Amino acid sequence: MQWGLLLSVGIGGFIGAITRFLLAGWVQKSTTSTLPLGTLSVNVLGSLFIGFLFLYVQHTNFSASLKLFLITGLLGSLTTFLLFH
């Protein structure tokens, strides 16, 4: 295991989890719905970004650590961090 790759995923996950918490909370407070629209919005947005970014990095020369930071860490955490409050 390369520590640099592990650190890339960890830092991306940290940023993604905080982004999810803030964005989902903001969306939920902006609506009067009792449905979890904040959770839905970050999951849809994050999934779209993962799809587009995955296709983009297939045709470019991204480093392994940048791919892991963006897709696995940042966007993976953005779409799977469970938010209960």
N, CA, C and O atoms as a GROMACS GRO file, in nm:
protein
  340
    1MET      N    1   0.086  -0.118   0.000
    1MET     CA    2   0.000   0.000   0.000
    1MET      C    3   0.089   0.123   0.000
    1MET      O    4   0.183   0.135   0.079
    2GLN      N    5   0.058   0.213  -0.089
    2GLN     CA    6   0.133   0.339  -0.095
    2GLN      C    7   0.064   0.442  -0.007
    2GLN      O    8  -0.055   0.467  -0.023
    3TRP      N    9   0.137   0.500   0.084
    3TRP     CA   10   0.081   0.594   0.179
    3TRP      C   11   0.029   0.721   0.112
    3TRP      O   12  -0.067   0.781   0.160
    4GLY      N   13   0.091   0.762   0.003
    4GLY     CA   14   0.046   0.881  -0.069
    4GLY      C   15  -0.094   0.862  -0.126
    4GLY      O   16  -0.176   0.954  -0.122
    5LEU      N   17  -0.122   0.743  -0.179
    5LEU     CA   18  -0.255   0.714  -0.233
    5LEU      C   19  -0.359   0.709  -0.121
    5LEU      O   20  -0.470   0.759  -0.137
    6LEU      N   21  -0.322   0.650  -0.010
    6LEU     CA   22  -0.412   0.642   0.105
    6LEU      C   23  -0.443   0.782   0.158
    6LEU      O   24  -0.556   0.812   0.195
    7LEU      N   25  -0.342   0.866   0.161
    7LEU     CA   26  -0.361   1.004   0.206
    7LEU      C   27  -0.450   1.082   0.109
    7LEU      O   28  -0.531   1.164   0.152
    8SER      N   29  -0.436   1.057  -0.020
    8SER     CA   30  -0.521   1.124  -0.119
    8SER      C   31  -0.668   1.089  -0.098
    8SER      O   32  -0.754   1.177  -0.103
    9VAL      N   33  -0.697   0.962  -0.075
    9VAL     CA   34  -0.835   0.920  -0.050
    9VAL      C   35  -0.886   0.980   0.081
    9VAL      O   36  -1.000   1.025   0.088
   10GLY      N   37  -0.804   0.981   0.182
   10GLY     CA   38  -0.844   1.033   0.312
   10GLY      C   39  -0.874   1.182   0.310
   10GLY      O   40  -0.974   1.226   0.367
   11ILE      N   41  -0.789   1.260   0.245
   11ILE     CA   42  -0.813   1.404   0.237
   11ILE      C   43  -0.936   1.432   0.152
   11ILE      O   44  -1.018   1.517   0.188
   12GLY      N   45  -0.951   1.362   0.041
   12GLY     CA   46  -1.070   1.378  -0.042
   12GLY      C   47  -1.196   1.341   0.033
   12GLY      O   48  -1.298   1.409   0.021
   13GLY      N   49  -1.190   1.233   0.110
   13GLY     CA   50  -1.305   1.190   0.188
   13GLY      C   51  -1.343   1.291   0.295
   13GLY      O   52  -1.461   1.314   0.321
   14PHE      N   53  -1.244   1.351   0.356
   14PHE     CA   54  -1.267   1.454   0.457
   14PHE      C   55  -1.340   1.574   0.396
   14PHE      O   56  -1.439   1.622   0.452
   15ILE      N   57  -1.293   1.620   0.283
   15ILE     CA   58  -1.354   1.735   0.215
   15ILE      C   59  -1.494   1.700   0.165
   15ILE      O   60  -1.587   1.780   0.178
   16GLY      N   61  -1.510   1.580   0.108
   16GLY     CA   62  -1.640   1.538   0.057
   16GLY      C   63  -1.744   1.524   0.166
   16GLY      O   64  -1.860   1.561   0.145
   17ALA      N   65  -1.706   1.470   0.281
   17ALA     CA   66  -1.801   1.453   0.390
   17ALA      C   67  -1.848   1.588   0.444
   17ALA      O   68  -1.966   1.606   0.473
   18ILE      N   69  -1.756   1.681   0.459
   18ILE     CA   70  -1.792   1.814   0.507
   18ILE      C   71  -1.880   1.886   0.404
   18ILE      O   72  -1.978   1.952   0.440
   19THR      N   73  -1.845   1.872   0.276
   19THR     CA   74  -1.925   1.934   0.171
   19THR      C   75  -2.066   1.878   0.171
   19THR      O   76  -2.164   1.952   0.157
   20ARG      N   77  -2.078   1.747   0.188
   20ARG     CA   78  -2.211   1.685   0.192
   20ARG      C   79  -2.292   1.737   0.310
   20ARG      O   80  -2.410   1.772   0.295
   21PHE      N   81  -2.231   1.743   0.425
   21PHE     CA   82  -2.300   1.791   0.544
   21PHE      C   83  -2.352   1.933   0.523
   21PHE      O   84  -2.468   1.962   0.554
   22LEU      N   85  -2.268   2.021   0.471
   22LEU     CA   86  -2.308   2.160   0.450
   22LEU      C   87  -2.411   2.175   0.339
   22LEU      O   88  -2.511   2.245   0.356
   23LEU      N   89  -2.388   2.110   0.226
   23LEU     CA   90  -2.477   2.124   0.111
   23LEU      C   91  -2.614   2.062   0.137
   23LEU      O   92  -2.717   2.121   0.106
   24ALA      N   93  -2.615   1.943   0.194
   24ALA     CA   94  -2.743   1.877   0.223
   24ALA      C   95  -2.821   1.956   0.326
   24ALA      O   96  -2.943   1.969   0.315
   25GLY      N   97  -2.754   2.009   0.426
   25GLY     CA   98  -2.822   2.091   0.526
   25GLY      C   99  -2.880   2.218   0.467
   25GLY      O  100  -2.991   2.258   0.501
   26TRP      N  101  -2.804   2.281   0.379
   26TRP     CA  102  -2.850   2.404   0.315
   26TRP      C  103  -2.973   2.378   0.227
   26TRP      O  104  -3.070   2.454   0.231
   27VAL      N  105  -2.968   2.271   0.147
   27VAL     CA  106  -3.082   2.238   0.061
   27VAL      C  107  -3.203   2.204   0.145
   27VAL      O  108  -3.314   2.249   0.114
   28GLN      N  109  -3.185   2.127   0.251
   28GLN     CA  110  -3.298   2.086   0.335
   28GLN      C  111  -3.361   2.207   0.404
   28GLN      O  112  -3.483   2.215   0.416
   29LYS      N  113  -3.280   2.300   0.449
   29LYS     CA  114  -3.334   2.420   0.515
   29LYS      C  115  -3.399   2.515   0.416
   29LYS      O  116  -3.481   2.598   0.455
   30SER      N  117  -3.362   2.505   0.288
   30SER     CA  118  -3.418   2.593   0.187
   30SER      C  119  -3.556   2.549   0.139
   30SER      O  120  -3.622   2.621   0.065
   31THR      N  121  -3.598   2.433   0.180
   31THR     CA  122  -3.728   2.380   0.138
   31THR      C  123  -3.815   2.355   0.260
   31THR      O  124  -3.765   2.341   0.372
   32THR      N  125  -3.944   2.348   0.238
   32THR     CA  126  -4.036   2.318   0.348
   32THR      C  127  -4.079   2.172   0.347
   32THR      O  128  -4.162   2.132   0.429
   33SER      N  129  -4.024   2.094   0.257
   33SER     CA  130  -4.061   1.954   0.243
   33SER      C  131  -4.008   1.872   0.360
   33SER      O  132  -3.902   1.901   0.414
   34THR      N  133  -4.082   1.768   0.396
   34THR     CA  134  -4.035   1.675   0.498
   34THR      C  135  -3.954   1.562   0.436
   34THR      O  136  -3.892   1.482   0.507
   35LEU      N  137  -3.954   1.554   0.304
   35LEU     CA  138  -3.872   1.455   0.235
   35LEU      C  139  -3.726   1.494   0.246
   35LEU      O  140  -3.695   1.613   0.254
   36PRO      N  141  -3.635   1.398   0.248
   36PRO     CA  142  -3.492   1.431   0.259
   36PRO      C  143  -3.434   1.481   0.126
   36PRO      O  144  -3.351   1.413   0.065
   37LEU      N  145  -3.476   1.597   0.083
   37LEU     CA  146  -3.432   1.652  -0.045
   37LEU      C  147  -3.284   1.691  -0.043
   37LEU      O  148  -3.219   1.690  -0.147
   38GLY      N  149  -3.232   1.724   0.073
   38GLY     CA  150  -3.089   1.754   0.083
   38GLY      C  151  -3.005   1.631   0.050
   38GLY      O  152  -2.908   1.640  -0.025
   39THR      N  153  -3.044   1.519   0.106
   39THR     CA  154  -2.973   1.393   0.079
   39THR      C  155  -2.987   1.354  -0.067
   39THR      O  156  -2.890   1.314  -0.131
   40LEU      N  157  -3.108   1.366  -0.120
   40LEU     CA  158  -3.131   1.332  -0.260
   40LEU      C  159  -3.048   1.421  -0.352
   40LEU      O  160  -2.988   1.372  -0.449
   41SER      N  161  -3.043   1.549  -0.323
   41SER     CA  162  -2.972   1.641  -0.411
   41SER      C  163  -2.821   1.614  -0.415
   41SER      O  164  -2.761   1.616  -0.523
   42VAL      N  165  -2.760   1.589  -0.299
   42VAL     CA  166  -2.615   1.563  -0.301
   42VAL      C  167  -2.584   1.428  -0.364
   42VAL      O  168  -2.480   1.413  -0.429
   43ASN      N  169  -2.672   1.330  -0.347
   43ASN     CA  170  -2.649   1.200  -0.410
   43ASN      C  171  -2.657   1.210  -0.562
   43ASN      O  172  -2.573   1.154  -0.632
   44VAL      N  173  -2.758   1.279  -0.612
   44VAL     CA  174  -2.773   1.294  -0.757
   44VAL      C  175  -2.658   1.377  -0.814
   44VAL      O  176  -2.598   1.339  -0.914
   45LEU      N  177  -2.629   1.490  -0.751
   45LEU     CA  178  -2.522   1.577  -0.799
   45LEU      C  179  -2.387   1.505  -0.797
   45LEU      O  180  -2.311   1.510  -0.894
   46GLY      N  181  -2.357   1.439  -0.687
   46GLY     CA  182  -2.231   1.366  -0.675
   46GLY      C  183  -2.219   1.253  -0.776
   46GLY      O  184  -2.112   1.231  -0.833
   47SER      N  185  -2.328   1.181  -0.797
   47SER     CA  186  -2.327   1.070  -0.894
   47SER      C  187  -2.305   1.120  -1.036
   47SER      O  188  -2.232   1.058  -1.113
   48LEU      N  189  -2.367   1.232  -1.070
   48LEU     CA  190  -2.344   1.291  -1.202
   48LEU      C  191  -2.198   1.332  -1.219
   48LEU      O  192  -2.137   1.306  -1.323
   49PHE      N  193  -2.144   1.396  -1.117
   49PHE     CA  194  -2.002   1.437  -1.124
   49PHE      C  195  -1.910   1.316  -1.136
   49PHE      O  196  -1.812   1.321  -1.211
   50ILE      N  197  -1.940   1.208  -1.064
   50ILE     CA  198  -1.858   1.087  -1.073
   50ILE      C  199  -1.860   1.033  -1.216
   50ILE      O  200  -1.756   0.998  -1.271
   51GLY      N  201  -1.979   1.027  -1.276
   51GLY     CA  202  -1.991   0.976  -1.412
   51GLY      C  203  -1.914   1.060  -1.513
   51GLY      O  204  -1.839   1.007  -1.594
   52PHE      N  205  -1.933   1.191  -1.507
   52PHE     CA  206  -1.863   1.279  -1.600
   52PHE      C  207  -1.712   1.277  -1.578
   52PHE      O  208  -1.635   1.271  -1.674
   53LEU      N  209  -1.670   1.281  -1.452
   53LEU     CA  210  -1.528   1.282  -1.424
   53LEU      C  211  -1.463   1.149  -1.461
   53LEU      O  212  -1.350   1.148  -1.511
   54PHE      N  213  -1.532   1.039  -1.438
   54PHE     CA  214  -1.477   0.909  -1.475
   54PHE      C  215  -1.454   0.900  -1.625
   54PHE      O  216  -1.350   0.851  -1.670
   55LEU      N  217  -1.549   0.949  -1.703
   55LEU     CA  218  -1.531   0.949  -1.848
   55LEU      C  219  -1.418   1.043  -1.890
   55LEU      O  220  -1.341   1.010  -1.981
   56TYR      N  221  -1.408   1.158  -1.825
   56TYR     CA  222  -1.304   1.256  -1.859
   56TYR      C  223  -1.164   1.202  -1.830
   56TYR      O  224  -1.074   1.220  -1.912
   57VAL      N  225  -1.145   1.138  -1.715
   57VAL     CA  226  -1.011   1.092  -1.680
   57VAL      C  227  -0.968   0.973  -1.765
   57VAL      O  228  -0.849   0.942  -1.773
   58GLN      N  229  -1.062   0.905  -1.829
   58GLN     CA  230  -1.026   0.795  -1.919
   58GLN      C  231  -0.950   0.845  -2.041
   58GLN      O  232  -0.872   0.772  -2.102
   59HIS      N  233  -0.974   0.972  -2.078
   59HIS     CA  234  -0.913   1.027  -2.199
   59HIS      C  235  -0.805   1.130  -2.169
   59HIS      O  236  -0.757   1.196  -2.261
   60THR      N  237  -0.767   1.144  -2.045
   60THR     CA  238  -0.662   1.238  -2.007
   60THR      C  239  -0.557   1.165  -1.925
   60THR      O  240  -0.571   1.047  -1.894
   61ASN      N  241  -0.453   1.237  -1.892
   61ASN     CA  242  -0.342   1.177  -1.820
   61ASN      C  243  -0.342   1.224  -1.674
   61ASN      O  244  -0.251   1.295  -1.631
   62PHE      N  245  -0.444   1.185  -1.598
   62PHE     CA  246  -0.450   1.218  -1.456
   62PHE      C  247  -0.362   1.121  -1.379
   62PHE      O  248  -0.350   1.004  -1.417
   63SER      N  249  -0.300   1.167  -1.274
   63SER     CA  250  -0.221   1.078  -1.189
   63SER      C  251  -0.315   0.990  -1.106
   63SER      O  252  -0.432   1.022  -1.087
   64ALA      N  253  -0.262   0.879  -1.059
   64ALA     CA  254  -0.343   0.787  -0.978
   64ALA      C  255  -0.390   0.855  -0.851
   64ALA      O  256  -0.503   0.836  -0.808
   65SER      N  257  -0.303   0.936  -0.790
   65SER     CA  258  -0.343   1.001  -0.665
   65SER      C  259  -0.452   1.105  -0.688
   65SER      O  260  -0.539   1.122  -0.602
   66LEU      N  261  -0.449   1.175  -0.801
   66LEU     CA  262  -0.554   1.273  -0.830
   66LEU      C  263  -0.688   1.204  -0.857
   66LEU      O  264  -0.792   1.252  -0.812
   67LYS      N  265  -0.684   1.093  -0.931
   67LYS     CA  266  -0.807   1.017  -0.955
   67LYS      C  267  -0.867   0.967  -0.824
   67LYS      O  268  -0.988   0.978  -0.803
   68LEU      N  269  -0.783   0.913  -0.737
   68LEU     CA  270  -0.832   0.863  -0.608
   68LEU      C  271  -0.884   0.976  -0.521
   68LEU      O  272  -0.984   0.960  -0.452
   69PHE      N  273  -0.815   1.090  -0.524
   69PHE     CA  274  -0.860   1.205  -0.446
   69PHE      C  275  -0.998   1.252  -0.491
   69PHE      O  276  -1.088   1.270  -0.409
   70LEU      N  277  -1.015   1.270  -0.622
   70LEU     CA  278  -1.139   1.326  -0.675
   70LEU      C  279  -1.254   1.226  -0.675
   70LEU      O  280  -1.362   1.256  -0.622
   71ILE      N  281  -1.234   1.109  -0.733
   71ILE     CA  282  -1.344   1.015  -0.753
   71ILE      C  283  -1.373   0.933  -0.627
   71ILE      O  284  -1.486   0.931  -0.578
   72THR      N  285  -1.272   0.867  -0.574
   72THR     CA  286  -1.295   0.780  -0.458
   72THR      C  287  -1.313   0.861  -0.330
   72THR      O  288  -1.406   0.837  -0.254
   73GLY      N  289  -1.224   0.957  -0.307
   73GLY     CA  290  -1.229   1.033  -0.184
   73GLY      C  291  -1.339   1.137  -0.182
   73GLY      O  292  -1.437   1.123  -0.108
   74LEU      N  293  -1.324   1.241  -0.262
   74LEU     CA  294  -1.415   1.356  -0.259
   74LEU      C  295  -1.556   1.318  -0.300
   74LEU      O  296  -1.650   1.336  -0.222
   75LEU      N  297  -1.573   1.267  -0.421
   75LEU     CA  298  -1.707   1.239  -0.471
   75LEU      C  299  -1.766   1.113  -0.410
   75LEU      O  300  -1.888   1.104  -0.392
   76GLY      N  301  -1.683   1.015  -0.379
   76GLY     CA  302  -1.734   0.896  -0.311
   76GLY      C  303  -1.789   0.929  -0.173
   76GLY      O  304  -1.894   0.880  -0.133
   77SER      N  305  -1.718   1.013  -0.102
   77SER     CA  306  -1.765   1.055   0.030
   77SER      C  307  -1.886   1.146   0.019
   77SER      O  308  -1.976   1.140   0.102
   78LEU      N  309  -1.888   1.230  -0.083
   78LEU     CA  310  -2.001   1.320  -0.104
   78LEU      C  311  -2.131   1.240  -0.125
   78LEU      O  312  -2.238   1.283  -0.080
   79THR      N  313  -2.122   1.127  -0.190
   79THR     CA  314  -2.244   1.052  -0.222
   79THR      C  315  -2.278   0.943  -0.121
   79THR      O  316  -2.388   0.888  -0.128
   80THR      N  317  -2.190   0.907  -0.028
   80THR     CA  318  -2.220   0.796   0.062
   80THR      C  319  -2.214   0.829   0.210
   80THR      O  320  -2.251   0.745   0.292
   81PHE      N  321  -2.169   0.947   0.248
   81PHE     CA  322  -2.166   0.986   0.388
   81PHE      C  323  -2.308   0.992   0.441
   81PHE      O  324  -2.391   1.065   0.386
   82LEU      N  325  -2.337   0.918   0.545
   82LEU     CA  326  -2.473   0.916   0.600
   82LEU      C  327  -2.492   1.034   0.693
   82LEU      O  328  -2.410   1.060   0.780
   83LEU      N  329  -2.600   1.104   0.673
   83LEU     CA  330  -2.625   1.227   0.747
   83LEU      C  331  -2.752   1.212   0.830
   83LEU      O  332  -2.862   1.202   0.776
   84PHE      N  333  -2.737   1.210   0.960
   84PHE     CA  334  -2.851   1.207   1.050
   84PHE      C  335  -2.840   1.324   1.145
   84PHE      O  336  -2.743   1.337   1.220
   85HIS      N  337  -2.942   1.411   1.141
   85HIS     CA  338  -2.942   1.522   1.238
   85HIS      C  339  -3.082   1.570   1.262
   85HIS      O  340  -3.103   1.662   1.340
   0.00000   0.00000   0.00000
